[in-house]
Tab-separated table of C-alpha atoms in Angstrom:
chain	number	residue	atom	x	y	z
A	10	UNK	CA	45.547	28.159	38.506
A	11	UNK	CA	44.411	29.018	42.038
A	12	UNK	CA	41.987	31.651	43.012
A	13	UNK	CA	44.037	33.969	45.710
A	14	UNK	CA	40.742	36.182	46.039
A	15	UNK	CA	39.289	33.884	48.287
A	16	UNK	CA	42.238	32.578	50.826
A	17	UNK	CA	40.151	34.106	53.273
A	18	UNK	CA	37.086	31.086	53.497
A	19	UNK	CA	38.166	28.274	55.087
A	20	UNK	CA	36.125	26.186	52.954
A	21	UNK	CA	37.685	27.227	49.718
A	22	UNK	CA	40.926	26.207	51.403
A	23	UNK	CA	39.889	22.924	52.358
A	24	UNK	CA	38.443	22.579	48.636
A	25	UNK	CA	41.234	23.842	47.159
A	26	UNK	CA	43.998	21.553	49.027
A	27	UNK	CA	41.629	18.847	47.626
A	28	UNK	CA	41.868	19.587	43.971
A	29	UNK	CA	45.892	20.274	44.695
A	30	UNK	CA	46.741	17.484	46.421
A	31	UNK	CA	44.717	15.115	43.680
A	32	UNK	CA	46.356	16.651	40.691
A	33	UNK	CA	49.921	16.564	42.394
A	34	UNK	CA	50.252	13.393	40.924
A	35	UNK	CA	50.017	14.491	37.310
A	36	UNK	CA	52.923	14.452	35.715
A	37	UNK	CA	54.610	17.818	35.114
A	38	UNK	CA	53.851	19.813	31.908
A	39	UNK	CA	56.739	19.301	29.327
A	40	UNK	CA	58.868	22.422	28.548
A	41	UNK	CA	56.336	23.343	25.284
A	42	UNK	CA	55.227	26.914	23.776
A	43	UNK	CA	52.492	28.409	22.814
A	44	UNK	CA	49.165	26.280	22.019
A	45	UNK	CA	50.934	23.067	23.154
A	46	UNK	CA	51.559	24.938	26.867
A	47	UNK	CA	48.124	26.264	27.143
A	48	UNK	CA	46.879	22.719	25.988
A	49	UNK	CA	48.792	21.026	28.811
A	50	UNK	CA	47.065	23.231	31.362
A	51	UNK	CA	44.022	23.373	29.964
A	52	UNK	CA	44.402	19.031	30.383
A	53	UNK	CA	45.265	19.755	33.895
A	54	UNK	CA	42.456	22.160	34.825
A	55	UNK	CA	39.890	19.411	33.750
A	56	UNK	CA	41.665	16.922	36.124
A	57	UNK	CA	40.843	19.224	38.681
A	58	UNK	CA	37.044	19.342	37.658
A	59	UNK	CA	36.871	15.780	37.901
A	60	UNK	CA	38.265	15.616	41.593
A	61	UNK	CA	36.757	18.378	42.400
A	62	UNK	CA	33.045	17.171	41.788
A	63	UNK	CA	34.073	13.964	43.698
A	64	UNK	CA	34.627	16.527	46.666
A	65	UNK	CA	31.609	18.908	45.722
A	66	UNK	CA	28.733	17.188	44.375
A	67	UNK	CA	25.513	16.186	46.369
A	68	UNK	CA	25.353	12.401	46.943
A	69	UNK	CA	21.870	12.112	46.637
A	70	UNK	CA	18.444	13.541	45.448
A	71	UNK	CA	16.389	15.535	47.744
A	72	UNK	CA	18.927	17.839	49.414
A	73	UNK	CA	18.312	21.064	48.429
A	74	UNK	CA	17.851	22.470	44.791
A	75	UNK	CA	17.592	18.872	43.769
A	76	UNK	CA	15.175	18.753	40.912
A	77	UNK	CA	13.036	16.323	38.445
A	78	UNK	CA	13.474	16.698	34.751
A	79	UNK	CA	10.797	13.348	34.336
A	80	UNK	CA	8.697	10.996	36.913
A	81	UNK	CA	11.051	8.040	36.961
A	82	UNK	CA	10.840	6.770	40.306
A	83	UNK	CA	13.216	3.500	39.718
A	84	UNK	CA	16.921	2.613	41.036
A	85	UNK	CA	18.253	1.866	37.530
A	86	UNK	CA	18.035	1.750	34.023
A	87	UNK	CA	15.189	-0.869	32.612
A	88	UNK	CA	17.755	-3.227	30.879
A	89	UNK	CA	18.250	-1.918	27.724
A	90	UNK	CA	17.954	-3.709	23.502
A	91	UNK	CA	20.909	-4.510	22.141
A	92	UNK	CA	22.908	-1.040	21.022
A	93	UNK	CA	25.027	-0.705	18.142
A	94	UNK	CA	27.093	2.251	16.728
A	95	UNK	CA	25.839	3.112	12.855
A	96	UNK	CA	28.300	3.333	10.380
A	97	UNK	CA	29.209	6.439	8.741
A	98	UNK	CA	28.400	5.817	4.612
A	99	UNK	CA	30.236	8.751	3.675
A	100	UNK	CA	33.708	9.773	5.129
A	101	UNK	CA	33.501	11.697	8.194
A	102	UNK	CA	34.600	15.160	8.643
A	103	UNK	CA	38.121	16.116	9.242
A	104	UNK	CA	38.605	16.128	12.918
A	105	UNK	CA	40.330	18.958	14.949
A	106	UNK	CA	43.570	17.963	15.295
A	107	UNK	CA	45.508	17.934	18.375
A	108	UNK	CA	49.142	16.815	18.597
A	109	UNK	CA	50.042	14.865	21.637
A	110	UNK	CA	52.005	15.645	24.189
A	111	UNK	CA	55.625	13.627	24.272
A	112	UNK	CA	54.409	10.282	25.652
A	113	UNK	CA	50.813	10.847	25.545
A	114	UNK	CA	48.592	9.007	22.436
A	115	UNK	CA	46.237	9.468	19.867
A	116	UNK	CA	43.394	7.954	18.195
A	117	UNK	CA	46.054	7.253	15.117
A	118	UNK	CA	47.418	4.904	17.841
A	119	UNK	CA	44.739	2.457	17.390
A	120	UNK	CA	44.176	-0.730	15.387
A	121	UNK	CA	42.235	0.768	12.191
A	122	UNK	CA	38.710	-1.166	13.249
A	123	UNK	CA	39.067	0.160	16.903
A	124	UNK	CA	40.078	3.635	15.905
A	125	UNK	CA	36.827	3.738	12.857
A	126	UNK	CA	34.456	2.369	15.270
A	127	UNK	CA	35.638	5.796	17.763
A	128	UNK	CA	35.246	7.912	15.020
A	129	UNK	CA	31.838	6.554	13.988
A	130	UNK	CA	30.675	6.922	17.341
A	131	UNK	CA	32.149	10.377	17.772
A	132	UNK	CA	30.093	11.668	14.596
A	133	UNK	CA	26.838	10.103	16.207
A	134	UNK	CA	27.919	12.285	19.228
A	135	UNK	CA	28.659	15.532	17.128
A	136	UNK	CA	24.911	15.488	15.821
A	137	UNK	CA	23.685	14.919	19.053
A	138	UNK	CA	25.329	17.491	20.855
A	139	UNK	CA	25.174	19.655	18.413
A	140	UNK	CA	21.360	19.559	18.310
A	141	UNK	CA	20.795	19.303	22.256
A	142	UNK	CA	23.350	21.852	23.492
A	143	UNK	CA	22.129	25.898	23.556
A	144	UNK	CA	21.199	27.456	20.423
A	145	UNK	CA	23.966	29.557	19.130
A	146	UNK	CA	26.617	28.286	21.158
A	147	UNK	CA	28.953	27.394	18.328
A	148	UNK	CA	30.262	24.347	16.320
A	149	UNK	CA	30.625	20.933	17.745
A	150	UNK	CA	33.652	18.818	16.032
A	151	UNK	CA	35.071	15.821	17.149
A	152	UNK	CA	38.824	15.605	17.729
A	153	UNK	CA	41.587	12.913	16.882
A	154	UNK	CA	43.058	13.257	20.518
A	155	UNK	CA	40.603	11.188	22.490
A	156	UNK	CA	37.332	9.655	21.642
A	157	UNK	CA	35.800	11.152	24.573
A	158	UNK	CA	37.520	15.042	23.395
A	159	UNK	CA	34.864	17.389	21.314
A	160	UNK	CA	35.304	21.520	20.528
A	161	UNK	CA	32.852	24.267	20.418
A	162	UNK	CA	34.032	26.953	18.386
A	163	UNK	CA	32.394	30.526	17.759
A	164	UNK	CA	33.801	33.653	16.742
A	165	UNK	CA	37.159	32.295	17.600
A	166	UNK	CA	36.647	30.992	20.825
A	167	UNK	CA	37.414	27.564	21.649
A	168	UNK	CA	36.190	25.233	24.068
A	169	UNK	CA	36.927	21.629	24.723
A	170	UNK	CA	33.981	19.181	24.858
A	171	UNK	CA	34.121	16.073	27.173
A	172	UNK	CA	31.640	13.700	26.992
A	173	UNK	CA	33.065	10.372	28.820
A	174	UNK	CA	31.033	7.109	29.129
A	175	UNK	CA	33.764	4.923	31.221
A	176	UNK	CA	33.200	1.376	33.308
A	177	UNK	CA	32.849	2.217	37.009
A	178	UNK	CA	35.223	2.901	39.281
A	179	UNK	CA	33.447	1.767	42.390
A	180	UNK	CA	36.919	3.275	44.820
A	181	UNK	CA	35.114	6.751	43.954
A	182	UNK	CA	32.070	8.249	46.098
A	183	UNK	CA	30.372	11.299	45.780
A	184	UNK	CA	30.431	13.801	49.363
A	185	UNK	CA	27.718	16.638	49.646
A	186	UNK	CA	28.122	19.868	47.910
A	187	UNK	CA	29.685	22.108	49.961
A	188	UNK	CA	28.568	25.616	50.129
A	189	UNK	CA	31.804	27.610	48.248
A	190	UNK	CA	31.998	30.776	47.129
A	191	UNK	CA	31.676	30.701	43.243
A	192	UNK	CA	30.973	27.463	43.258
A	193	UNK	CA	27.188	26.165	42.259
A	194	UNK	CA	25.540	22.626	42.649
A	195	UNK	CA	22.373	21.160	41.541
A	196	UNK	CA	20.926	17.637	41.001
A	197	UNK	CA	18.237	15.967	39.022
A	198	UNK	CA	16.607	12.807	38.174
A	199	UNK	CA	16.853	11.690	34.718
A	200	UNK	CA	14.863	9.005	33.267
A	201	UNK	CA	14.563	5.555	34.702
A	202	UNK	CA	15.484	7.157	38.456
A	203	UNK	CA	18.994	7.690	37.466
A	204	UNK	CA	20.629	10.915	39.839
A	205	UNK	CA	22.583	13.540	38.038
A	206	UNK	CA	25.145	15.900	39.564
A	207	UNK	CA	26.174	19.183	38.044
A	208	UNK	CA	28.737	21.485	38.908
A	209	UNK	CA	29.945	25.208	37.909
A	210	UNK	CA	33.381	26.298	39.368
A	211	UNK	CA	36.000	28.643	39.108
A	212	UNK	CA	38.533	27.172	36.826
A	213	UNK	CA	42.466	28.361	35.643
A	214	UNK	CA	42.599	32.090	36.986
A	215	UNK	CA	39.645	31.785	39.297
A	216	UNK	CA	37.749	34.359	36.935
A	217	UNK	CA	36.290	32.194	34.664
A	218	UNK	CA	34.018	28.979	35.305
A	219	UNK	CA	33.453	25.511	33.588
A	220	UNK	CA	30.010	23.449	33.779
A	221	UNK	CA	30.088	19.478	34.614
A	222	UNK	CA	27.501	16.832	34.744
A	223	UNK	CA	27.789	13.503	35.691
A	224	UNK	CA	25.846	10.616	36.307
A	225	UNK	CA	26.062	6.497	36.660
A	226	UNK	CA	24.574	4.571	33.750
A	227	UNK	CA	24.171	0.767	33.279
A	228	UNK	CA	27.929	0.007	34.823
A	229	UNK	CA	29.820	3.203	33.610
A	230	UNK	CA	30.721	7.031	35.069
A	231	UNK	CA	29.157	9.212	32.435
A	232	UNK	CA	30.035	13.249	32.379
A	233	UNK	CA	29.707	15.840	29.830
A	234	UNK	CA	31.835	19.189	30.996
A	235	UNK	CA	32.592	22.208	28.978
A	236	UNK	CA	35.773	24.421	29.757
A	237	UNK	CA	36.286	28.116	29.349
A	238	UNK	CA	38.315	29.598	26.471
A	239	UNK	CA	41.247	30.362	28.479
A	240	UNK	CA	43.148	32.256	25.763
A	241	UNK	CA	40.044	35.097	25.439
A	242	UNK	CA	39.332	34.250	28.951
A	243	UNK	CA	35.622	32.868	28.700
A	244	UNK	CA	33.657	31.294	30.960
A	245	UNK	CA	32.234	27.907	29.213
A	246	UNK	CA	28.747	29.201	27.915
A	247	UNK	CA	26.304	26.546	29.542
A	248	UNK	CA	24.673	26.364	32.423
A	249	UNK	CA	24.271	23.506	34.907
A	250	UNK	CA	20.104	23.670	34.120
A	251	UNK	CA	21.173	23.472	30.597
A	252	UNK	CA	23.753	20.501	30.636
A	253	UNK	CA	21.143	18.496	33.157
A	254	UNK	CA	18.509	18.977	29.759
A	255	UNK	CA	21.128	17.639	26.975
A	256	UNK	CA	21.747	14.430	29.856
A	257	UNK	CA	18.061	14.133	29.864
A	258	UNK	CA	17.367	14.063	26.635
A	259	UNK	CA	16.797	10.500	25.001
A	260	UNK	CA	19.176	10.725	22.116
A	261	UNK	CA	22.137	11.713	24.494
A	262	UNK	CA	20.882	8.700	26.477
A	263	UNK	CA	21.160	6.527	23.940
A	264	UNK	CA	24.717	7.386	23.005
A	265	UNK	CA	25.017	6.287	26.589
A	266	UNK	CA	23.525	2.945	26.225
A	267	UNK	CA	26.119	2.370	23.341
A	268	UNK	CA	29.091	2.969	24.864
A	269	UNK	CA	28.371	1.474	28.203
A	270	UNK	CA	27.377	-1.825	26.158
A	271	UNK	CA	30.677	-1.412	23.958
A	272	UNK	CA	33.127	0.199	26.202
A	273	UNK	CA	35.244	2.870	24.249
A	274	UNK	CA	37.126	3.820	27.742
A	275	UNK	CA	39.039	2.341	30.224
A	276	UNK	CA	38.056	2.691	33.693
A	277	UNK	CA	39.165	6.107	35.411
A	278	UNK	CA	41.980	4.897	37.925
A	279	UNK	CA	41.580	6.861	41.338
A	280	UNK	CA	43.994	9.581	42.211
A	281	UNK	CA	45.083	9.351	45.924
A	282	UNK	CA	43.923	12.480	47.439
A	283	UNK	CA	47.128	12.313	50.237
């Protein structure tokens, strides 16, 4: 999980003790084989992209590279019509399943008009993403793990999907990007003013990268993040100029709008960094 090439820059250190010292906390992967072990750490490894773009990412526009995807110029969102999530007519595809870890739950753990309304919303997402993201990057499917937990699959490659729309955790802050090896930064402004922040590291060996984009909406932490395929060993195909277009775009925005009107999270608790 940690990149020994680079023990040498102090900053990847510091960066590095970070992520470490934030995902200490985790609880320890269960004694499993095959899929269900590489599952656990791929879990872990996107803990670590979360903390780390808390550590990374630029807290404002107008540092360098920051960039404008419209002419928005306000603080917030204009307050937006009443948002509802459309009901599927015809059963929904069969999710990728993923069995839970031992303790961990599932979408089957929820009342059955809680867990359809997920499922609904997760379909709406599918189509979305699946007509925003790069041509040719694969299949989007939902998953019966997590409402927030997609997959991209191509020629046998998998890579897990989040796309997260959670209340705010107002104990989190956002620190400049610091200048790491491997590591590349960018913001923009999407409509209505709001600030994006995207993020390519190294993730599990160090020779492989995932792509993250967050941004606040309304009152909720939104971020879409792609991980590599860490069984063929494959960088997540997107770049962060490429995830900053999909949260631009107004039909990704308005699966926002839904679920930060109709929360489908709870909000993120902090992990103490000490």
């Amino acid at each position: 999980m940690h990149d020994q090439e680079h023990l040498e820059d102090r900053t990847v250190l510091l960066v590095r003790d970070a992520m470490d010292r934030a995902s200490a906390d985790l609880p320890p992967l269960p004694d499993l084989a095959g899929p269900a072990l590489a599952e656990g750490r791929r879990r872990k490894s996107r803990t670590r992209l979360a903390v780390a773009s808390g550590v990374l990412c630029l807290a404002a526009l107008g540092t360098a590279g920051a960039v404008s995807l419209t002419g928005g110029g306000h603080s917030a969102p204009a307050p937006p019509a009443a948002a509802t999530v459309t009901p599927t007519a015809s059963p929904l595809p069969e999710p990728v399943h993923i069995e839970p870890t031992p303790g961990e739950e599932s979408m089957a753990d929820l009342p059955d008009a809680e867990r359809t309304r997920q499922e609904n919303f997760q379909q709406q997402a599918v189509g979305v993403l699946q007509e925003l993201l790069p041509e040719g990057i694969g299949t989007v499917r939902r998953t019966d793990i997590d409402v927030r937990q997609y997959q991209v699959t191509k020629g046998g490659k998998k890579f897990v999907l989040i796309f997260s729309v959670r209340p705010h955790d107002a104990s989190r802050s956002s620190k400049p990007c610091a200048d790491v090896k491997g590591v590349v930064c960018k913001t923009a402004t999407l409509p209505d003013g709001v600030e994006a922040e995207a993020i390519t590291m190294p993730m599990d060996s160090g020779e492989v990268t995932g792509t993250w984009v967050a941004f606040r909406y309304g009152g909720s932490d939104v971020s879409l993040s792609l991980d590599p395929d860490a069984a063929s060993n494959t960088s997540a195909p997107v770049t962060n100029d490429q995830l900053l277009a999909v949260a631009a775009a107004p039909a990704f925005l308005d699966l926002v709008r839904i679920a930060d009107e109709q929360p489908m999270e709870e909000r993120q608790s902090s992990v103490p960094a000490g």
